[in-house]
């Protein structure tokens, strides 16, 4: 793997290691392009505190740190400034406006909650509730339709455990939309490395049938999540088994 655009920093509260350590490790294993896409700050109402993301006031330091590393490692490895962002309809305009003050180069969509988080649930919680599945698909499509995202992280984060036909029917809408608009779907190596419920083979078989563009990413929260040959090998096996159309991760335009 030469390109990874999905990595976090300690600002999100569930990662470790310095940004420099991440870059050194990426360099050591021969990566050419490395993007930081920490969990975005959000313009939530004062009364709500999110436990999984940086604060609004940390965005400047995040920006300075990543762009500082870019300078430091120029000519050795390309560093990009990104964010992993949810699509929360009630807040979207307001956090996009907030972000416009920073020289962000890309956003990936990672839908870690339904609705607007303060009024929603984590899609990873196992559920047989079809309405949650439908809401996830609807919301992801709505998010992608804003045109702001270079790809969709862990599209299979929705952990619907009801009948497979229903799952496929809904996910086909998501895959179909991504296919029509040439938006890649991400095989998440963190999920593989930690033996999580995603990547979900049922989803990826479908993505193979639909013909989606597929990218791989680390979702690195710790330095040890960067050099992961076993996870990569398992991902490559999925690519082969499901006939997935693996492409090189599209590079953001450096500002
Ligand atoms: Zn995270
Ligand atoms: Zn992530």
Short mmCIF file of C-alpha atoms in Angstrom, two decimals, residues 144 149-152 175-185 211-214 245 247 250:
data_model
loop_
_atom_site.label_atom_id
_atom_site.label_comp_id
_atom_site.label_asym_id
_atom_site.label_seq_id
_atom_site.Cartn_x
_atom_site.Cartn_y
_atom_site.Cartn_z
CA UNK A 144 -22.43 11.76 -0.87
CA UNK A 149 -16.39 13.65 -0.12
CA UNK A 150 -13.62 11.88 -2.01
CA UNK A 151 -14.76 8.48 -0.82
CA UNK A 152 -16.94 6.61 1.64
CA UNK A 175 -23.69 0.86 -3.93
CA UNK A 176 -25.71 1.94 -6.95
CA UNK A 177 -25.44 5.59 -6.00
CA UNK A 178 -21.69 5.33 -5.41
CA UNK A 179 -21.28 3.51 -8.72
CA UNK A 180 -23.27 6.06 -10.70
CA UNK A 181 -21.29 8.94 -9.21
CA UNK A 182 -17.90 7.21 -9.28
CA UNK A 183 -17.39 7.49 -5.53
CA UNK A 184 -15.06 4.77 -4.21
CA UNK A 185 -15.95 2.59 -1.24
CA UNK A 211 -18.86 -3.02 -9.92
CA UNK A 212 -17.99 -0.29 -7.42
CA UNK A 213 -14.60 1.34 -7.33
CA UNK A 214 -12.90 0.20 -4.15
CA UNK A 245 -12.56 -3.24 -8.72
CA UNK A 247 -8.31 1.38 -7.62
CA UNK A 250 -7.52 9.32 -5.53
#
